[in-house]
Every structure is written in C-alpha cells, then in structure tokens.
mmCIF file of C-alpha atoms in Angstrom:
data_model
loop_
_atom_site.group_PDB
_atom_site.id
_atom_site.type_symbol
_atom_site.label_atom_id
_atom_site.label_comp_id
_atom_site.label_asym_id
_atom_site.label_seq_id
_atom_site.Cartn_x
_atom_site.Cartn_y
_atom_site.Cartn_z
ATOM 1 C CA MET J 1 7.290 19.639 -28.211
ATOM 2 C CA ILE J 2 6.669 23.300 -27.395
ATOM 3 C CA HIS J 3 8.100 25.632 -30.017
ATOM 4 C CA ASP J 4 9.804 28.948 -29.240
ATOM 5 C CA ASN J 5 6.990 30.995 -30.784
ATOM 6 C CA THR J 6 4.387 29.313 -28.555
ATOM 7 C CA GLU J 7 6.477 30.096 -25.470
ATOM 8 C CA LYS J 8 6.509 33.755 -26.468
ATOM 9 C CA LYS J 9 2.698 33.609 -26.648
ATOM 10 C CA GLY J 10 2.409 32.436 -23.020
ATOM 11 C CA LEU J 11 2.554 28.635 -23.168
ATOM 12 C CA GLY J 12 5.417 26.736 -21.648
ATOM 13 C CA THR J 13 6.859 29.418 -19.409
ATOM 14 C CA PRO J 14 8.069 28.038 -16.075
ATOM 15 C CA ALA J 15 5.207 29.730 -14.204
ATOM 16 C CA THR J 16 2.444 28.365 -16.424
ATOM 17 C CA ARG J 17 4.110 24.985 -16.809
ATOM 18 C CA ALA J 18 4.265 24.385 -13.040
ATOM 19 C CA GLY J 19 0.556 25.146 -12.628
ATOM 20 C CA ILE J 20 -0.407 22.937 -15.559
ATOM 21 C CA ILE J 21 1.675 20.036 -14.230
ATOM 22 C CA GLU J 22 0.211 20.341 -10.721
ATOM 23 C CA GLY J 23 -3.320 20.377 -12.143
ATOM 24 C CA LEU J 24 -2.640 17.271 -14.227
ATOM 25 C CA VAL J 25 -1.106 15.432 -11.241
ATOM 26 C CA LYS J 26 -4.066 16.365 -9.021
ATOM 27 C CA ALA J 27 -6.530 15.147 -11.681
ATOM 28 C CA GLU J 28 -4.466 11.908 -11.981
ATOM 29 C CA TYR J 29 -3.673 12.359 -15.680
ATOM 30 C CA ILE J 30 0.076 12.274 -15.023
ATOM 31 C CA GLN J 31 2.295 10.992 -12.229
ATOM 32 C CA ARG J 32 5.778 11.665 -10.961
ATOM 33 C CA LYS J 33 8.313 8.851 -10.896
ATOM 34 C CA GLY J 34 11.462 10.349 -9.448
ATOM 35 C CA LYS J 35 12.456 13.151 -11.806
ATOM 36 C CA GLN J 36 10.277 11.840 -14.617
ATOM 37 C CA ILE J 37 6.660 12.675 -15.342
ATOM 38 C CA THR J 38 4.623 9.969 -17.071
ATOM 39 C CA ALA J 39 1.024 9.658 -18.211
ATOM 40 C CA THR J 40 -1.273 7.535 -16.071
ATOM 41 C CA GLU J 41 -3.736 5.068 -17.594
ATOM 42 C CA LYS J 42 -6.406 7.754 -17.205
ATOM 43 C CA GLY J 43 -4.171 10.268 -19.008
ATOM 44 C CA VAL J 44 -3.421 7.887 -21.869
ATOM 45 C CA ASN J 45 -7.164 7.230 -22.277
ATOM 46 C CA LEU J 46 -7.886 10.950 -22.374
ATOM 47 C CA ILE J 47 -5.148 11.596 -24.935
ATOM 48 C CA ALA J 48 -6.578 8.809 -27.093
ATOM 49 C CA VAL J 49 -10.085 10.311 -27.247
ATOM 50 C CA VAL J 50 -9.387 14.057 -27.357
ATOM 51 C CA PRO J 51 -9.243 15.424 -30.927
ATOM 52 C CA ASP J 52 -5.822 16.609 -32.114
ATOM 53 C CA GLU J 53 -7.026 20.183 -32.520
ATOM 54 C CA VAL J 54 -7.868 20.375 -28.800
ATOM 55 C CA LYS J 55 -4.517 18.894 -27.711
ATOM 56 C CA SER J 56 -2.553 21.412 -29.758
ATOM 57 C CA PRO J 57 -0.160 23.667 -27.820
ATOM 58 C CA LYS J 58 -0.667 26.141 -30.651
ATOM 59 C CA LEU J 59 -4.369 26.510 -29.748
ATOM 60 C CA THR J 60 -3.547 27.095 -26.086
ATOM 61 C CA ALA J 61 -0.845 29.615 -27.008
ATOM 62 C CA GLU J 62 -3.264 31.492 -29.266
ATOM 63 C CA TRP J 63 -5.878 31.638 -26.506
ATOM 64 C CA GLU J 64 -3.257 32.821 -24.008
ATOM 65 C CA MET J 65 -2.182 35.553 -26.417
ATOM 66 C CA GLN J 66 -5.793 36.679 -26.867
ATOM 67 C CA LEU J 67 -6.296 36.727 -23.087
ATOM 68 C CA GLN J 68 -3.228 38.937 -22.717
ATOM 69 C CA GLN J 69 -4.651 41.266 -25.375
ATOM 70 C CA ILE J 70 -7.928 41.433 -23.398
ATOM 71 C CA GLU J 71 -5.947 42.151 -20.223
ATOM 72 C CA HIS J 72 -4.218 45.094 -21.966
ATOM 73 C CA GLY J 73 -7.474 46.407 -23.460
ATOM 74 C CA GLN J 74 -6.481 45.441 -27.017
ATOM 75 C CA ALA J 75 -9.294 42.881 -27.515
ATOM 76 C CA ASP J 76 -12.891 42.360 -26.414
ATOM 77 C CA ALA J 77 -13.614 39.686 -23.769
ATOM 78 C CA ALA J 78 -17.186 39.092 -24.957
ATOM 79 C CA ALA J 79 -16.035 38.513 -28.537
ATOM 80 C CA PHE J 80 -13.336 36.079 -27.317
ATOM 81 C CA MET J 81 -15.854 34.126 -25.208
ATOM 82 C CA GLY J 82 -18.253 34.079 -28.165
ATOM 83 C CA LYS J 83 -15.538 32.494 -30.323
ATOM 84 C CA ILE J 84 -14.774 29.883 -27.663
ATOM 85 C CA THR J 85 -18.474 29.080 -27.219
ATOM 86 C CA ALA J 86 -18.858 28.614 -30.974
ATOM 87 C CA TYR J 87 -15.683 26.485 -31.087
ATOM 88 C CA VAL J 88 -16.914 24.198 -28.290
ATOM 89 C CA ARG J 89 -20.373 23.948 -29.905
ATOM 90 C CA ASP J 90 -18.734 22.931 -33.220
ATOM 91 C CA LEU J 91 -16.561 20.334 -31.484
ATOM 92 C CA CYS J 92 -19.570 18.871 -29.677
ATOM 93 C CA ALA J 93 -21.481 18.604 -32.954
ATOM 94 C CA LYS J 94 -18.493 17.094 -34.743
ATOM 95 C CA TYR J 95 -17.733 14.516 -32.037
ATOM 96 C CA ALA J 96 -21.238 13.978 -30.642
ATOM 97 C CA GLU J 97 -21.287 10.191 -30.831
ATOM 98 C CA LYS J 98 -20.087 8.219 -27.836
ATOM 99 C CA ASP J 99 -17.230 5.809 -28.498
ATOM 100 C CA SER J 100 -18.145 2.706 -26.516
ATOM 101 C CA THR J 101 -14.666 1.227 -27.016
ATOM 102 C CA VAL J 102 -13.166 3.835 -24.688
ATOM 103 C CA SER J 103 -13.542 3.545 -20.932
ATOM 104 C CA PHE J 104 -12.061 5.680 -18.192
ATOM 105 C CA HIS J 105 -12.954 3.081 -15.592
ATOM 106 C CA ARG J 106 -9.850 1.352 -14.294
ATOM 107 C CA GLN J 107 -9.920 -2.284 -15.242
ATOM 108 C CA SER J 108 -6.939 -3.622 -13.391
ATOM 109 C CA GLU J 109 -5.803 -7.130 -14.226
ATOM 110 C CA SER J 110 -5.305 -9.695 -11.505
ATOM 111 C CA ILE J 111 -1.641 -10.338 -10.702
ATOM 112 C CA GLY J 112 -2.332 -13.451 -8.631
ATOM 113 C CA LYS J 113 -4.348 -15.041 -5.822
ATOM 114 C CA CYS J 114 -4.450 -13.862 -2.220
ATOM 115 C CA PRO J 115 -2.497 -16.325 -0.028
ATOM 116 C CA HIS J 116 -5.128 -16.051 2.720
ATOM 117 C CA CYS J 117 -8.486 -16.416 0.945
ATOM 118 C CA GLY J 118 -7.714 -17.098 -2.731
ATOM 119 C CA GLY J 119 -9.312 -13.841 -3.936
ATOM 120 C CA GLU J 120 -7.911 -12.002 -6.935
ATOM 121 C CA VAL J 121 -5.104 -9.510 -6.182
ATOM 122 C CA LYS J 122 -5.354 -6.280 -8.171
ATOM 123 C CA LYS J 123 -3.673 -2.902 -8.162
ATOM 124 C CA GLY J 124 -5.909 -0.044 -7.106
ATOM 125 C CA GLN J 125 -5.453 3.653 -6.535
ATOM 126 C CA TYR J 126 -3.703 3.078 -3.196
ATOM 127 C CA GLY J 127 -1.756 -0.087 -3.993
ATOM 128 C CA TYR J 128 -2.465 -3.795 -4.211
ATOM 129 C CA TYR J 129 -5.515 -5.324 -2.568
ATOM 130 C CA CYS J 130 -7.478 -8.552 -2.311
ATOM 131 C CA THR J 131 -10.782 -8.254 -4.158
ATOM 132 C CA LYS J 132 -12.479 -10.266 -1.368
ATOM 133 C CA LYS J 133 -11.238 -7.674 1.177
ATOM 134 C CA CYS J 134 -10.185 -10.414 3.587
ATOM 135 C CA GLY J 135 -7.759 -8.264 5.580
ATOM 136 C CA MET J 136 -4.539 -9.569 4.055
ATOM 137 C CA PHE J 137 -1.710 -6.994 4.076
ATOM 138 C CA LEU J 138 -0.290 -7.581 0.626
ATOM 139 C CA ALA J 139 1.998 -4.636 -0.078
ATOM 140 C CA LYS J 140 3.766 -4.320 3.293
ATOM 141 C CA VAL J 141 5.629 -6.539 5.733
ATOM 142 C CA TYR J 142 6.101 -4.981 9.178
ATOM 143 C CA GLY J 143 5.870 -1.520 7.621
ATOM 144 C CA LYS J 144 8.312 -2.269 4.790
ATOM 145 C CA VAL J 145 6.706 -1.607 1.408
ATOM 146 C CA LEU J 146 7.288 -4.425 -1.067
ATOM 147 C CA THR J 147 8.164 -3.629 -4.662
ATOM 148 C CA ASP J 148 5.858 -4.761 -7.461
ATOM 149 C CA ASN J 149 8.408 -7.435 -8.423
ATOM 150 C CA GLN J 150 8.648 -8.730 -4.840
ATOM 151 C CA LEU J 151 4.866 -8.989 -4.584
ATOM 152 C CA ILE J 152 4.552 -10.748 -7.945
ATOM 153 C CA ARG J 153 7.269 -13.193 -6.833
ATOM 154 C CA LEU J 154 5.397 -13.975 -3.610
ATOM 155 C CA LEU J 155 2.094 -14.444 -5.417
ATOM 156 C CA SER J 156 3.785 -16.894 -7.800
ATOM 157 C CA GLY J 157 4.914 -19.016 -4.828
ATOM 158 C CA LYS J 158 8.532 -17.815 -4.541
ATOM 159 C CA GLU J 159 10.176 -16.204 -1.542
ATOM 160 C CA THR J 160 11.755 -12.765 -1.575
ATOM 161 C CA SER J 161 13.759 -10.722 0.909
ATOM 162 C CA TYR J 162 14.613 -7.222 2.081
ATOM 163 C CA THR J 163 17.229 -5.712 4.375
ATOM 164 C CA VAL J 164 16.608 -2.965 6.940
ATOM 165 C CA ASN J 165 19.378 -1.650 9.208
ATOM 166 C CA GLY J 166 21.657 -4.472 8.112
ATOM 167 C CA ARG J 167 19.118 -7.170 9.053
ATOM 168 C CA LYS J 168 17.816 -9.405 6.315
ATOM 169 C CA THR J 169 14.216 -10.627 6.401
ATOM 170 C CA ILE J 170 13.025 -13.399 4.116
ATOM 171 C CA VAL J 171 9.381 -13.113 3.107
ATOM 172 C CA LEU J 172 7.643 -16.412 2.377
ATOM 173 C CA PRO J 173 4.688 -17.047 0.048
ATOM 174 C CA GLY J 174 2.061 -17.807 2.676
ATOM 175 C CA ALA J 175 -0.171 -15.993 5.145
ATOM 176 C CA ILE J 176 -0.120 -15.927 8.948
ATOM 177 C CA GLU J 177 -2.667 -14.439 11.319
ATOM 178 C CA HIS J 178 -1.596 -11.245 13.012
ATOM 179 C CA THR J 179 -3.227 -8.863 15.485
ATOM 180 C CA TYR J 180 -2.733 -5.189 14.725
ATOM 181 C CA ASN J 181 -4.365 -2.421 16.788
ATOM 182 C CA GLY J 182 -6.778 -4.961 18.252
ATOM 183 C CA LYS J 183 -7.868 -6.259 14.860
ATOM 184 C CA THR J 184 -7.135 -9.641 13.334
ATOM 185 C CA CYS J 185 -5.510 -9.489 9.918
ATOM 186 C CA TRP J 186 -3.146 -11.541 7.823
ATOM 187 C CA GLN J 187 0.319 -10.867 6.524
ATOM 188 C CA TRP J 188 3.135 -12.625 4.715
ATOM 189 C CA LYS J 189 5.078 -15.271 6.647
ATOM 190 C CA THR J 190 8.653 -14.227 7.408
ATOM 191 C CA ARG J 191 11.879 -15.578 8.826
ATOM 192 C CA LYS J 192 15.203 -13.976 9.645
ATOM 193 C CA GLY J 193 17.840 -14.295 6.942
#
C-alpha cells in the first residue's frame, strides 16, 4: 500500500502511476483483466527474487524526492548518482550468488492432447497451441474464441457450445480437416444446436 507521505514525495500520483503501470504491462510483469490488474507468472517470479529493500515504495519515493531537489538546484546530481552506484554495487555483492531454483522461463503445463496429432497442448504467450505444431486451431472455432474452460472440456472428451447471433453451435471433441486461405489445417468438429 502506498502511504500518504510517499505520495507527497512523488510516488503514486496519477501521472507517475499510469506510466509505471504501462511499463509493467509492456514488460509483461502485470496484465489487465477487465478493471483489475494482476501479476503475471513473470511478475510473480520477479517479486519472489527481488530483495525487499528494492521493492520498497519508500525507496522509490526517496529517490523521486532527491531528483526533484536536483531539478530545483537543491541537490547535486553527481552525488546522487554516486550514492545509487554504491547502493547497486552493495546489492550486487550482497546477492551475488545465482539462485538456481528460480527460473523466468515459462514452463507451461500440458492441459491435454491435441485431437489431431496427440501432441501436448500448452498455453503460450499468444494462447493455446499444439507442441507438435500440426496446424490444429485449438482456441478458435470459425473465428469464435473459446474460453479456457471450453477448451479444457473439449480436450477431456466432452462437447461444449457457444451462441452467436442467436444461433447455437455445438463443438465436438474431435478434429476435421479444413482449408483456410489455401492451406490445410484442422479444427474442432461442430454441429448446429
């Protein structure tokens, strides 16, 4: 939580907050889900390994206050940078050893088998995919994006459905060949509901 005194020092104002949030979204440390902002797996991993003293809003607020003093000619920029350099050097010495238990590499678990080729289905940066890259469209049916629950249902051998413009489509747990833009691919079997 950001305290009132840190906001007065330049941390947590709407202008700075918006820039910080955008930077964290762009770096994939946080994500938006409707009106909520949540940490991504990458963000949770970073939070786990960064020392508490570096994560402190108080530290950021103090640095912001010192930068404002430099801006107004009340402090020396070289002295400030010297302090930061020494601080970073001390942190590097203190936390020099690599923790091999922490990995920032995404290790997505399989949620099932591809209905076309039997390859593992995993969630990647851009959605679900077959690890054998067989050309199966897993996350969409005729342009309609399936929810995670619908996809998990299909991969477990159960049908699911969706309605568009009042027309119900039942999606079946099996693959059919389909030609799209001159290329052969596979998609979920469907029938009208």
